[in-house]
């Protein structure tokens, strides 16, 4: 029999304080519930509940990440499903979508089922594998999309992330294919011919630093093409890690036309700008690249007005040797799971752009809907599965890479003071994090 928890006096979605009773995997009651001793004894559990004083804490639905690189199989030196989902739990996540650029690539039913099983075994967070769109991410022919959808992993999201599906005919066919079962194609929008050898955002600074530029148009041209293909096929497109003001404009236009399009932004594109690259530290090397302050302002505004549906981490662990080297040869990507909510608090909540209910919408409800994860992203009403994140918005911490749960250390926030802390995370009513620490399984 699972332990019953009484969360006392929590600010639910940032609103009025209430008590929340978590029993048998679900939110059993919400309201003014007295103390744990007053509760009707749970038949079978032998009585009382564990009481958690949540005065001053915000209760959110468990966060859902649409874009995580867990690296297993193949790069277990950078991350494993076990370490990555521990990091996710510490970040307040209860479900993550595991990207397909593993080794072997997740382009068959066998590999997606393997990742899904590893997630279940680890038990820290639900793992939803993303299937590759094309065999080996090569962009040449479609992967066995139907078999992955029909597998035990029930894949709904397909992406060649790390690579763009740049062939328009193949992208069209992929959209048509996933439409049959309500799936979605998540595009890493990067026109390859416009980004050959690109190292950072194209602009004045790339000229100054002598690094080959990555023009905004390389992202925007693919998004413009793909929203038109989504309209033409009537099938769902999701735009990964949108990063420029122009991309926000295109998605805003597509939505105004009623096209079936959604989009995500990463925490790092909400906070960091290309100016950080002046020191040539490869920790800031990422795909898409960090952009200008004007782009940061535009993606924040797009997230605030709902043009951008979701925050997704693009958590991209890399081993030390892939980052502790010259800029030109360093790997692209940065960690995100353990810091995402803090970055969103700083950039969106403390700026007045989103309230906590808005954060719940962009980091739980909408990503769950986009990924087709029915059990997650629900409201905090009685009867809902108890996927919860309890957050202390008044806390703050200096990020120390050595203390992260991730196997890798490539956080761009090292030494930075970020607001907020995840106090507890519940997956199906069982704590994966308590008192800010992972609960060992
Ligand atoms: O920075 C990135 N890292 N962007 C991607 O698209 C892929 C990812 C990775 O797998 O490291
Ligand atoms: Zn990508
Ligand atoms: Zn990615």
PDB file of N, CA and C in Angstrom, residues 246-302:
ATOM      1  N   UNK A 246      11.949  36.382 -36.034  1.00  0.00           N
ATOM      2  CA  UNK A 246      11.247  36.052 -37.278  1.00  0.00           C
ATOM      3  C   UNK A 246      10.491  34.742 -37.182  1.00  0.00           C
ATOM      4  N   UNK A 247      11.068  33.755 -36.489  1.00  0.00           N
ATOM      5  CA  UNK A 247      10.373  32.470 -36.306  1.00  0.00           C
ATOM      6  C   UNK A 247       9.074  32.663 -35.530  1.00  0.00           C
ATOM      7  N   UNK A 248       9.120  33.519 -34.508  1.00  0.00           N
ATOM      8  CA  UNK A 248       7.903  33.792 -33.725  1.00  0.00           C
ATOM      9  C   UNK A 248       6.835  34.399 -34.642  1.00  0.00           C
ATOM     10  N   UNK A 249       7.258  35.323 -35.496  1.00  0.00           N
ATOM     11  CA  UNK A 249       6.313  35.969 -36.415  1.00  0.00           C
ATOM     12  C   UNK A 249       5.650  34.950 -37.350  1.00  0.00           C
ATOM     13  N   UNK A 250       6.441  34.014 -37.877  1.00  0.00           N
ATOM     14  CA  UNK A 250       5.903  33.025 -38.816  1.00  0.00           C
ATOM     15  C   UNK A 250       4.904  32.110 -38.104  1.00  0.00           C
ATOM     16  N   UNK A 251       5.256  31.671 -36.894  1.00  0.00           N
ATOM     17  CA  UNK A 251       4.338  30.790 -36.149  1.00  0.00           C
ATOM     18  C   UNK A 251       3.064  31.558 -35.779  1.00  0.00           C
ATOM     19  N   UNK A 252       3.234  32.839 -35.432  1.00  0.00           N
ATOM     20  CA  UNK A 252       2.050  33.658 -35.100  1.00  0.00           C
ATOM     21  C   UNK A 252       1.115  33.753 -36.315  1.00  0.00           C
ATOM     22  N   UNK A 253       1.705  33.954 -37.472  1.00  0.00           N
ATOM     23  CA  UNK A 253       0.907  34.033 -38.701  1.00  0.00           C
ATOM     24  C   UNK A 253       0.223  32.692 -38.984  1.00  0.00           C
ATOM     25  N   UNK A 254       0.980  31.593 -38.856  1.00  0.00           N
ATOM     26  CA  UNK A 254       0.419  30.260 -39.131  1.00  0.00           C
ATOM     27  C   UNK A 254      -0.766  29.979 -38.208  1.00  0.00           C
ATOM     28  N   UNK A 255      -0.618  30.351 -36.952  1.00  0.00           N
ATOM     29  CA  UNK A 255      -1.716  30.114 -36.001  1.00  0.00           C
ATOM     30  C   UNK A 255      -2.923  30.993 -36.320  1.00  0.00           C
ATOM     31  N   UNK A 256      -2.655  32.216 -36.774  1.00  0.00           N
ATOM     32  CA  UNK A 256      -3.774  33.113 -37.115  1.00  0.00           C
ATOM     33  C   UNK A 256      -4.573  32.547 -38.290  1.00  0.00           C
ATOM     34  N   UNK A 257      -3.907  31.733 -39.097  1.00  0.00           N
ATOM     35  CA  UNK A 257      -4.583  31.089 -40.227  1.00  0.00           C
ATOM     36  C   UNK A 257      -5.254  29.780 -39.826  1.00  0.00           C
ATOM     37  N   UNK A 258      -5.035  29.363 -38.576  1.00  0.00           N
ATOM     38  CA  UNK A 258      -5.633  28.108 -38.116  1.00  0.00           C
ATOM     39  C   UNK A 258      -4.847  26.876 -38.522  1.00  0.00           C
ATOM     40  N   UNK A 259      -3.598  27.042 -38.941  1.00  0.00           N
ATOM     41  CA  UNK A 259      -2.779  25.881 -39.314  1.00  0.00           C
ATOM     42  C   UNK A 259      -2.463  25.036 -38.068  1.00  0.00           C
ATOM     43  N   UNK A 260      -2.366  23.704 -38.227  1.00  0.00           N
ATOM     44  CA  UNK A 260      -2.120  22.830 -37.069  1.00  0.00           C
ATOM     45  C   UNK A 260      -0.644  22.824 -36.645  1.00  0.00           C
ATOM     46  N   UNK A 261      -0.225  23.926 -36.033  1.00  0.00           N
ATOM     47  CA  UNK A 261       1.188  24.152 -35.728  1.00  0.00           C
ATOM     48  C   UNK A 261       1.378  24.495 -34.257  1.00  0.00           C
ATOM     49  N   UNK A 262       2.388  23.903 -33.630  1.00  0.00           N
ATOM     50  CA  UNK A 262       2.774  24.271 -32.265  1.00  0.00           C
ATOM     51  C   UNK A 262       4.287  24.514 -32.257  1.00  0.00           C
ATOM     52  N   UNK A 263       4.764  25.150 -31.168  1.00  0.00           N
ATOM     53  CA  UNK A 263       6.192  25.481 -31.109  1.00  0.00           C
ATOM     54  C   UNK A 263       6.682  25.478 -29.668  1.00  0.00           C
ATOM     55  N   UNK A 264       7.989  25.266 -29.537  1.00  0.00           N
ATOM     56  CA  UNK A 264       8.628  25.286 -28.214  1.00  0.00           C
ATOM     57  C   UNK A 264       9.815  26.235 -28.230  1.00  0.00           C
ATOM     58  N   UNK A 265      10.205  26.695 -27.036  1.00  0.00           N
ATOM     59  CA  UNK A 265      11.424  27.474 -26.858  1.00  0.00           C
ATOM     60  C   UNK A 265      12.185  26.859 -25.689  1.00  0.00           C
ATOM     61  N   UNK A 266      13.506  26.946 -25.727  1.00  0.00           N
ATOM     62  CA  UNK A 266      14.302  26.385 -24.636  1.00  0.00           C
ATOM     63  C   UNK A 266      14.514  27.440 -23.547  1.00  0.00           C
ATOM     64  N   UNK A 267      14.821  27.006 -22.323  1.00  0.00           N
ATOM     65  CA  UNK A 267      15.162  27.974 -21.275  1.00  0.00           C
ATOM     66  C   UNK A 267      16.371  28.828 -21.678  1.00  0.00           C
ATOM     67  N   UNK A 268      17.374  28.203 -22.325  1.00  0.00           N
ATOM     68  CA  UNK A 268      18.572  29.003 -22.632  1.00  0.00           C
ATOM     69  C   UNK A 268      18.291  30.091 -23.656  1.00  0.00           C
ATOM     70  N   UNK A 269      17.354  29.844 -24.586  1.00  0.00           N
ATOM     71  CA  UNK A 269      17.027  30.919 -25.525  1.00  0.00           C
ATOM     72  C   UNK A 269      16.142  31.993 -24.889  1.00  0.00           C
ATOM     73  N   UNK A 270      15.591  31.704 -23.711  1.00  0.00           N
ATOM     74  CA  UNK A 270      14.828  32.716 -22.973  1.00  0.00           C
ATOM     75  C   UNK A 270      15.727  33.614 -22.131  1.00  0.00           C
ATOM     76  N   UNK A 271      16.946  33.140 -21.844  1.00  0.00           N
ATOM     77  CA  UNK A 271      17.803  33.884 -20.907  1.00  0.00           C
ATOM     78  C   UNK A 271      19.123  34.360 -21.505  1.00  0.00           C
ATOM     79  N   UNK A 272      19.767  33.530 -22.296  1.00  0.00           N
ATOM     80  CA  UNK A 272      21.155  33.807 -22.687  1.00  0.00           C
ATOM     81  C   UNK A 272      21.232  34.431 -24.082  1.00  0.00           C
ATOM     82  N   UNK A 273      22.242  35.270 -24.295  1.00  0.00           N
ATOM     83  CA  UNK A 273      22.453  35.857 -25.623  1.00  0.00           C
ATOM     84  C   UNK A 273      23.842  35.509 -26.136  1.00  0.00           C
ATOM     85  N   UNK A 274      24.032  35.773 -27.414  1.00  0.00           N
ATOM     86  CA  UNK A 274      25.300  35.483 -28.090  1.00  0.00           C
ATOM     87  C   UNK A 274      26.483  36.219 -27.465  1.00  0.00           C
ATOM     88  N   UNK A 275      26.225  37.285 -26.721  1.00  0.00           N
ATOM     89  CA  UNK A 275      27.325  38.041 -26.103  1.00  0.00           C
ATOM     90  C   UNK A 275      28.230  37.180 -25.249  1.00  0.00           C
ATOM     91  N   UNK A 276      27.650  36.095 -24.696  1.00  0.00           N
ATOM     92  CA  UNK A 276      28.432  35.195 -23.836  1.00  0.00           C
ATOM     93  C   UNK A 276      29.569  34.527 -24.609  1.00  0.00           C
ATOM     94  N   UNK A 277      29.463  34.491 -25.942  1.00  0.00           N
ATOM     95  CA  UNK A 277      30.442  33.753 -26.743  1.00  0.00           C
ATOM     96  C   UNK A 277      31.773  34.507 -26.859  1.00  0.00           C
ATOM     97  N   UNK A 278      31.778  35.762 -26.444  1.00  0.00           N
ATOM     98  CA  UNK A 278      33.011  36.568 -26.529  1.00  0.00           C
ATOM     99  C   UNK A 278      34.214  35.874 -25.910  1.00  0.00           C
ATOM    100  N   UNK A 279      33.991  35.072 -24.879  1.00  0.00           N
ATOM    101  CA  UNK A 279      35.101  34.372 -24.226  1.00  0.00           C
ATOM    102  C   UNK A 279      35.424  33.018 -24.874  1.00  0.00           C
ATOM    103  N   UNK A 280      34.743  32.668 -25.949  1.00  0.00           N
ATOM    104  CA  UNK A 280      34.950  31.401 -26.678  1.00  0.00           C
ATOM    105  C   UNK A 280      34.805  30.167 -25.783  1.00  0.00           C
ATOM    106  N   UNK A 281      33.968  30.238 -24.764  1.00  0.00           N
ATOM    107  CA  UNK A 281      33.769  29.054 -23.913  1.00  0.00           C
ATOM    108  C   UNK A 281      32.719  28.154 -24.581  1.00  0.00           C
ATOM    109  N   UNK A 282      33.128  26.917 -24.962  1.00  0.00           N
ATOM    110  CA  UNK A 282      32.217  26.024 -25.698  1.00  0.00           C
ATOM    111  C   UNK A 282      30.972  25.603 -24.906  1.00  0.00           C
ATOM    112  N   UNK A 283      30.908  25.929 -23.629  1.00  0.00           N
ATOM    113  CA  UNK A 283      29.684  25.599 -22.894  1.00  0.00           C
ATOM    114  C   UNK A 283      28.494  26.352 -23.502  1.00  0.00           C
ATOM    115  N   UNK A 284      28.793  27.459 -24.194  1.00  0.00           N
ATOM    116  CA  UNK A 284      27.725  28.254 -24.825  1.00  0.00           C
ATOM    117  C   UNK A 284      27.458  27.863 -26.273  1.00  0.00           C
ATOM    118  N   UNK A 285      28.110  26.814 -26.737  1.00  0.00           N
ATOM    119  CA  UNK A 285      27.894  26.371 -28.121  1.00  0.00           C
ATOM    120  C   UNK A 285      26.681  25.451 -28.159  1.00  0.00           C
ATOM    121  N   UNK A 286      25.706  25.821 -28.948  1.00  0.00           N
ATOM    122  CA  UNK A 286      24.426  25.098 -28.945  1.00  0.00           C
ATOM    123  C   UNK A 286      23.754  25.276 -30.301  1.00  0.00           C
ATOM    124  N   UNK A 287      22.884  24.347 -30.603  1.00  0.00           N
ATOM    125  CA  UNK A 287      22.162  24.340 -31.874  1.00  0.00           C
ATOM    126  C   UNK A 287      20.662  24.307 -31.602  1.00  0.00           C
ATOM    127  N   UNK A 288      19.867  25.315 -31.996  1.00  0.00           N
ATOM    128  CA  UNK A 288      20.284  26.546 -32.648  1.00  0.00           C
ATOM    129  C   UNK A 288      21.115  27.424 -31.717  1.00  0.00           C
ATOM    130  N   UNK A 289      21.890  28.343 -32.303  1.00  0.00           N
ATOM    131  CA  UNK A 289      22.817  29.124 -31.481  1.00  0.00           C
ATOM    132  C   UNK A 289      22.107  30.148 -30.604  1.00  0.00           C
ATOM    133  N   UNK A 290      22.807  30.600 -29.570  1.00  0.00           N
ATOM    134  CA  UNK A 290      22.302  31.729 -28.787  1.00  0.00           C
ATOM    135  C   UNK A 290      22.195  32.919 -29.739  1.00  0.00           C
ATOM    136  N   UNK A 291      21.133  33.685 -29.580  1.00  0.00           N
ATOM    137  CA  UNK A 291      20.844  34.771 -30.527  1.00  0.00           C
ATOM    138  C   UNK A 291      21.019  36.133 -29.860  1.00  0.00           C
ATOM    139  N   UNK A 292      20.404  37.155 -30.440  1.00  0.00           N
ATOM    140  CA  UNK A 292      20.565  38.532 -29.950  1.00  0.00           C
ATOM    141  C   UNK A 292      19.566  38.830 -28.830  1.00  0.00           C
ATOM    142  N   UNK A 293      19.790  39.963 -28.155  1.00  0.00           N
ATOM    143  CA  UNK A 293      18.870  40.390 -27.090  1.00  0.00           C
ATOM    144  C   UNK A 293      17.470  40.635 -27.662  1.00  0.00           C
ATOM    145  N   UNK A 294      17.379  41.129 -28.882  1.00  0.00           N
ATOM    146  CA  UNK A 294      16.066  41.370 -29.503  1.00  0.00           C
ATOM    147  C   UNK A 294      15.329  40.051 -29.734  1.00  0.00           C
ATOM    148  N   UNK A 295      16.070  39.011 -30.117  1.00  0.00           N
ATOM    149  CA  UNK A 295      15.450  37.693 -30.287  1.00  0.00           C
ATOM    150  C   UNK A 295      14.945  37.162 -28.941  1.00  0.00           C
ATOM    151  N   UNK A 296      15.760  37.334 -27.889  1.00  0.00           N
ATOM    152  CA  UNK A 296      15.348  36.876 -26.554  1.00  0.00           C
ATOM    153  C   UNK A 296      14.040  37.567 -26.155  1.00  0.00           C
ATOM    154  N   UNK A 297      13.985  38.863 -26.401  1.00  0.00           N
ATOM    155  CA  UNK A 297      12.767  39.604 -26.065  1.00  0.00           C
ATOM    156  C   UNK A 297      11.567  39.066 -26.850  1.00  0.00           C
ATOM    157  N   UNK A 298      11.783  38.752 -28.117  1.00  0.00           N
ATOM    158  CA  UNK A 298      10.686  38.269 -28.972  1.00  0.00           C
ATOM    159  C   UNK A 298      10.211  36.870 -28.556  1.00  0.00           C
ATOM    160  N   UNK A 299      11.131  35.982 -28.172  1.00  0.00           N
ATOM    161  CA  UNK A 299      10.677  34.636 -27.775  1.00  0.00           C
ATOM    162  C   UNK A 299       9.967  34.692 -26.420  1.00  0.00           C
ATOM    163  N   UNK A 300      10.418  35.593 -25.546  1.00  0.00           N
ATOM    164  CA  UNK A 300       9.691  35.762 -24.279  1.00  0.00           C
ATOM    165  C   UNK A 300       8.265  36.249 -24.548  1.00  0.00           C
ATOM    166  N   UNK A 301       8.130  37.225 -25.423  1.00  0.00           N
ATOM    167  CA  UNK A 301       6.798  37.760 -25.747  1.00  0.00           C
ATOM    168  C   UNK A 301       5.939  36.680 -26.412  1.00  0.00           C
ATOM    169  N   UNK A 302       6.558  35.881 -27.272  1.00  0.00           N
ATOM    170  CA  UNK A 302       5.819  34.800 -27.951  1.00  0.00           C
ATOM    171  C   UNK A 302       5.344  33.744 -26.985  1.00  0.00           C
TER     172      UNK A 302
END
